[in-house]
Short mmCIF file of C-alpha atoms in Angstrom, two decimals:
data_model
loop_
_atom_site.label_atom_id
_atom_site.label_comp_id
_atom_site.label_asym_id
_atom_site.label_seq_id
_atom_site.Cartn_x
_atom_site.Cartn_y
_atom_site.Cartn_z
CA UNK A 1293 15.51 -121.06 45.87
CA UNK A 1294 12.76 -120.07 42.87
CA UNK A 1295 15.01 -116.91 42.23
CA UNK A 1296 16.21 -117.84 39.21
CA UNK A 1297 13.08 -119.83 38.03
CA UNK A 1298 10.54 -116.89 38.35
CA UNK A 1299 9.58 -115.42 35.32
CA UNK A 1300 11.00 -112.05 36.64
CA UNK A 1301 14.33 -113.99 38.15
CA UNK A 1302 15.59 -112.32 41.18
CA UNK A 1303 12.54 -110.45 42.07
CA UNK A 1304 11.47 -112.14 44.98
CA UNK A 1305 14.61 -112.60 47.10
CA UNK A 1306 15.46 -108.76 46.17
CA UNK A 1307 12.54 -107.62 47.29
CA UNK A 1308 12.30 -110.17 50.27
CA UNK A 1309 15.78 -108.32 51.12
CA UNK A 1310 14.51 -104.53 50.57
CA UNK A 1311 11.86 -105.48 53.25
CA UNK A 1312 13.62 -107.75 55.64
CA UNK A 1313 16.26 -104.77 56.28
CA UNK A 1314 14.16 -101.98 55.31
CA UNK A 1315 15.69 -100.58 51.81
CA UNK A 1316 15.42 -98.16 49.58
CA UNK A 1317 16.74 -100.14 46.86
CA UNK A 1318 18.32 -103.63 46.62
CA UNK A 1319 20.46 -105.12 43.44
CA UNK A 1320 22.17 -108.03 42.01
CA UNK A 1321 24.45 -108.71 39.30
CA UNK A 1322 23.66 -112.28 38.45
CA UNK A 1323 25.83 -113.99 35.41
CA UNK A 1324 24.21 -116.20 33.16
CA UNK A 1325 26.97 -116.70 30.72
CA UNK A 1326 30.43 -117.11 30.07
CA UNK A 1327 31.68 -113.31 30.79
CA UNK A 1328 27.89 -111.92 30.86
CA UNK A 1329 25.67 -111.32 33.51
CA UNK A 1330 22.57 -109.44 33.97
CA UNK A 1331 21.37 -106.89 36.76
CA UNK A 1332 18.46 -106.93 38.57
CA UNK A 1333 17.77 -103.78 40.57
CA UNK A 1334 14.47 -103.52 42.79
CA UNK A 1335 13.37 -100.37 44.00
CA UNK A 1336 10.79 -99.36 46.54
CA UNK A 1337 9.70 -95.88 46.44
CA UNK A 1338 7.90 -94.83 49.49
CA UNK A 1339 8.33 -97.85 50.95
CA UNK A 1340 5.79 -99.56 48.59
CA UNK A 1341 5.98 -102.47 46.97
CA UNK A 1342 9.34 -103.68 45.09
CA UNK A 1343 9.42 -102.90 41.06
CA UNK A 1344 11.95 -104.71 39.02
CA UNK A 1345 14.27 -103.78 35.96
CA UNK A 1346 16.67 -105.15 34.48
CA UNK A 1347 20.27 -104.25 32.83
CA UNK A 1348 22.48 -106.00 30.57
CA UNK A 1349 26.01 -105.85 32.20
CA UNK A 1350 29.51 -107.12 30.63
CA UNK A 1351 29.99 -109.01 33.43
CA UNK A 1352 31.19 -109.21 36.78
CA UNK A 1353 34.16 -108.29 38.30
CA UNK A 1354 35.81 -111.51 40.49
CA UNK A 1355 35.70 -109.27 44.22
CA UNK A 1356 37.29 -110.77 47.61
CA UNK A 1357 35.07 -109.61 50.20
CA UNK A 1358 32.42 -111.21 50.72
CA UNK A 1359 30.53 -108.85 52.68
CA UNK A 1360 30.86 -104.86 53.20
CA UNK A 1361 28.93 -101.79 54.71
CA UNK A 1362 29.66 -98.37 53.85
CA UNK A 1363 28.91 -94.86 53.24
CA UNK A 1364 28.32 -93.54 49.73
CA UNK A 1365 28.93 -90.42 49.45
CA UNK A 1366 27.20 -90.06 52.77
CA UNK A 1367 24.73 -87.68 51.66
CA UNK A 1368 23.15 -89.36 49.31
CA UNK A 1369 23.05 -93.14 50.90
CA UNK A 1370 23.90 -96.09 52.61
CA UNK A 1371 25.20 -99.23 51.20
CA UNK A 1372 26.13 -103.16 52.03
CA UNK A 1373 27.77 -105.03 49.27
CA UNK A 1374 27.69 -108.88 49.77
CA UNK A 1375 29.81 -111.65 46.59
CA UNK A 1376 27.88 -114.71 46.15
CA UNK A 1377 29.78 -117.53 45.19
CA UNK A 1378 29.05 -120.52 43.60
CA UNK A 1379 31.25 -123.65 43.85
CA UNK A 1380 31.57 -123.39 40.24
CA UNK A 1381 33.42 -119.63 40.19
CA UNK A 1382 30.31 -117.94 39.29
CA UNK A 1383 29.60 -114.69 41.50
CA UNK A 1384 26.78 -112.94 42.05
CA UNK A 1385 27.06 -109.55 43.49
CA UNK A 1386 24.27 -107.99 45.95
CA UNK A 1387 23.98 -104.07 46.67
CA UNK A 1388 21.34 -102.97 49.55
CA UNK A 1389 20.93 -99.11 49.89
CA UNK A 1390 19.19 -97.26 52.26
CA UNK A 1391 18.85 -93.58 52.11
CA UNK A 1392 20.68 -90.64 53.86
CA UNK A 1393 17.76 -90.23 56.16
CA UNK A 1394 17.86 -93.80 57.36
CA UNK A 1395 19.96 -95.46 59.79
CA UNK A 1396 23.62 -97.13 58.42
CA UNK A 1397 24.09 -100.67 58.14
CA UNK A 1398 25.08 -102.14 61.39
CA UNK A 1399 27.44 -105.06 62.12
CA UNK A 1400 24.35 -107.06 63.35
CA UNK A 1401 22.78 -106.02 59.54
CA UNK A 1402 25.78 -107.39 58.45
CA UNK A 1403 25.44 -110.63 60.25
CA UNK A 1404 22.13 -111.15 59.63
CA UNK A 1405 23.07 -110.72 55.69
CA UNK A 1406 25.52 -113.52 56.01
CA UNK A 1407 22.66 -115.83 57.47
CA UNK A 1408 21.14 -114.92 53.55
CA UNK A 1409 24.31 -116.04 52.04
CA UNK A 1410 24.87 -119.19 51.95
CA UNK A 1411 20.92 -120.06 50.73
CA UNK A 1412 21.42 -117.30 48.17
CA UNK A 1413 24.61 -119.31 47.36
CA UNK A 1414 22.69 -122.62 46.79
CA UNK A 1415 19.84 -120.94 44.52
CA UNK A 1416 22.53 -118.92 42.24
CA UNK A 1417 24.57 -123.28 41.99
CA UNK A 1418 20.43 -124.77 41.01
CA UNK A 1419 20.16 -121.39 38.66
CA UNK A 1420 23.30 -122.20 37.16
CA UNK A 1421 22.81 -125.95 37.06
CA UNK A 1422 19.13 -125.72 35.23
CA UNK A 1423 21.11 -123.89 32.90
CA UNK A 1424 23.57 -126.31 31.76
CA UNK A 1425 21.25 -128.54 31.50
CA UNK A 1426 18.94 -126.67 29.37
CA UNK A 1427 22.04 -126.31 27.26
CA UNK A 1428 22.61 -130.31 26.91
CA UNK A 1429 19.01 -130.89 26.11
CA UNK A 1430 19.56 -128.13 22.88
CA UNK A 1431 22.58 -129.28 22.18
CA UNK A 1432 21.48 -132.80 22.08
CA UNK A 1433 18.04 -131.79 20.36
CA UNK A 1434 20.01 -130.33 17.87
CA UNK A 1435 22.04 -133.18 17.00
CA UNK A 1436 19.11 -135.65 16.80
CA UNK A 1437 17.29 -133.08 14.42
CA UNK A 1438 20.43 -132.98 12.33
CA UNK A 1439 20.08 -136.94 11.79
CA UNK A 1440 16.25 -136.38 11.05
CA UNK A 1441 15.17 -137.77 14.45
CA UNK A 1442 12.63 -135.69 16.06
CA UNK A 1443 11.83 -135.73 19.48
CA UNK A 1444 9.04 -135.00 21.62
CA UNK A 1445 7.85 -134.51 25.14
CA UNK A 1446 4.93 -134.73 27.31
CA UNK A 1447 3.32 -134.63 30.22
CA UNK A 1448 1.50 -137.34 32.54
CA UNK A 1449 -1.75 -136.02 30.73
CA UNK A 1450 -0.28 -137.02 26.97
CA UNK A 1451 -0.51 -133.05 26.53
CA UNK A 1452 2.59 -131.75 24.71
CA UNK A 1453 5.38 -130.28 25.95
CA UNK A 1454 8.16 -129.89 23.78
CA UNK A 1455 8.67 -130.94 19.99
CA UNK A 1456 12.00 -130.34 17.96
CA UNK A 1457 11.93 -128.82 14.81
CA UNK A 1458 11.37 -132.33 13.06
CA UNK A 1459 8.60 -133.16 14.96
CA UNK A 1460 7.09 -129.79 14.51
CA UNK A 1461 7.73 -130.15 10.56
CA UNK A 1462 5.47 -133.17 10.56
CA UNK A 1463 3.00 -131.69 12.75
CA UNK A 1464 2.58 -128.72 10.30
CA UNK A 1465 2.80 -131.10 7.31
CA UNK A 1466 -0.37 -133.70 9.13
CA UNK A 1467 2.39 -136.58 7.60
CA UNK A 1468 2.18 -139.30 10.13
CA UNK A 1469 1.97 -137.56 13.22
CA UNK A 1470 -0.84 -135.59 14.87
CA UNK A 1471 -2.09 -134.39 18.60
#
């Protein structure tokens, strides 16, 4: 559920899969946006541990299975595909490959993928929700520093967390306001 909180998002759970089912590579397209989305691909060479990059994607294509294993190109590797979806539409798209020397996906691989699914489901609705509501804070910061009201946040310790443009404008200026 920290998947899309970490500050390399989808690195644990991808590389929690690549282990779990004993990958060469795992991926997921993950959309952030209104018709973009990002993907996350974790490799593990040698079997060591996962290393992360990222790709900036158009966005994903709406699929209707949910879950598939099969062959590609069967000499190079095997693959199970798996659609995330969110109750809002938003899907997220997982790829686990395993190399031509290593056993195919299985039916009981596949089942124990769907037992993923529906937590993978809940983290992708709590990524997706943070994000809204990181828009409605800017959105409503931005109003309030439109009207010259600045805002400011902090924690239980009185140690600052946040401060709009206004209040970092009189910050910066020592007028009236100081830490």
């Amino acid at each position: 559920y920290q998947a899309a909180l970490e500050d390399r998002p989808w690195l644990g759970i991808l590389g929690l899969l690549a282990g779990f089912f004993d990958l060469s590579s795992a991926s997921a397209t993950v959309p952030w946006g209104e018709g973009q989305a990002s993907s996350y691909l974790v490799s593990r060479p040698g079997g060591g541990l996962p290393r992360l990059r990222k790709y900036p994607l158009a966005g994903p294509a709406a699929g209707s299975s949910r879950t598939a294993a099969e062959p590609c190109g069967a000499t190079r590797h095997h693959a199970m595909r798996a659609d995330c979806l969110a109750q809002d539409g938003l899907v997220c798209r997982l790829a686990l490959h395993r190399r031509k020397g290593q056993p195919p996906f299985t039916e009981d691989d596949r089942a124990a993928l769907g037992v993923f699914l529906p937590h993978i489901e809940s983290a992708l609705e709590l990524a997706a929700d943070v994000a809204r509501r990181d828009m409605e804070r800017l959105l409503y910061e931005f109003a309030l520093d439109q009207m010259g009201i600045g805002v400011l946040f902090l924690n239980e310790e009185g140690k600052l967390l946040h401060a709009s443009e206004v209040v970092r404008a009189l910050l910066d200026a020592e007028e009236g306001i100081r830490l």
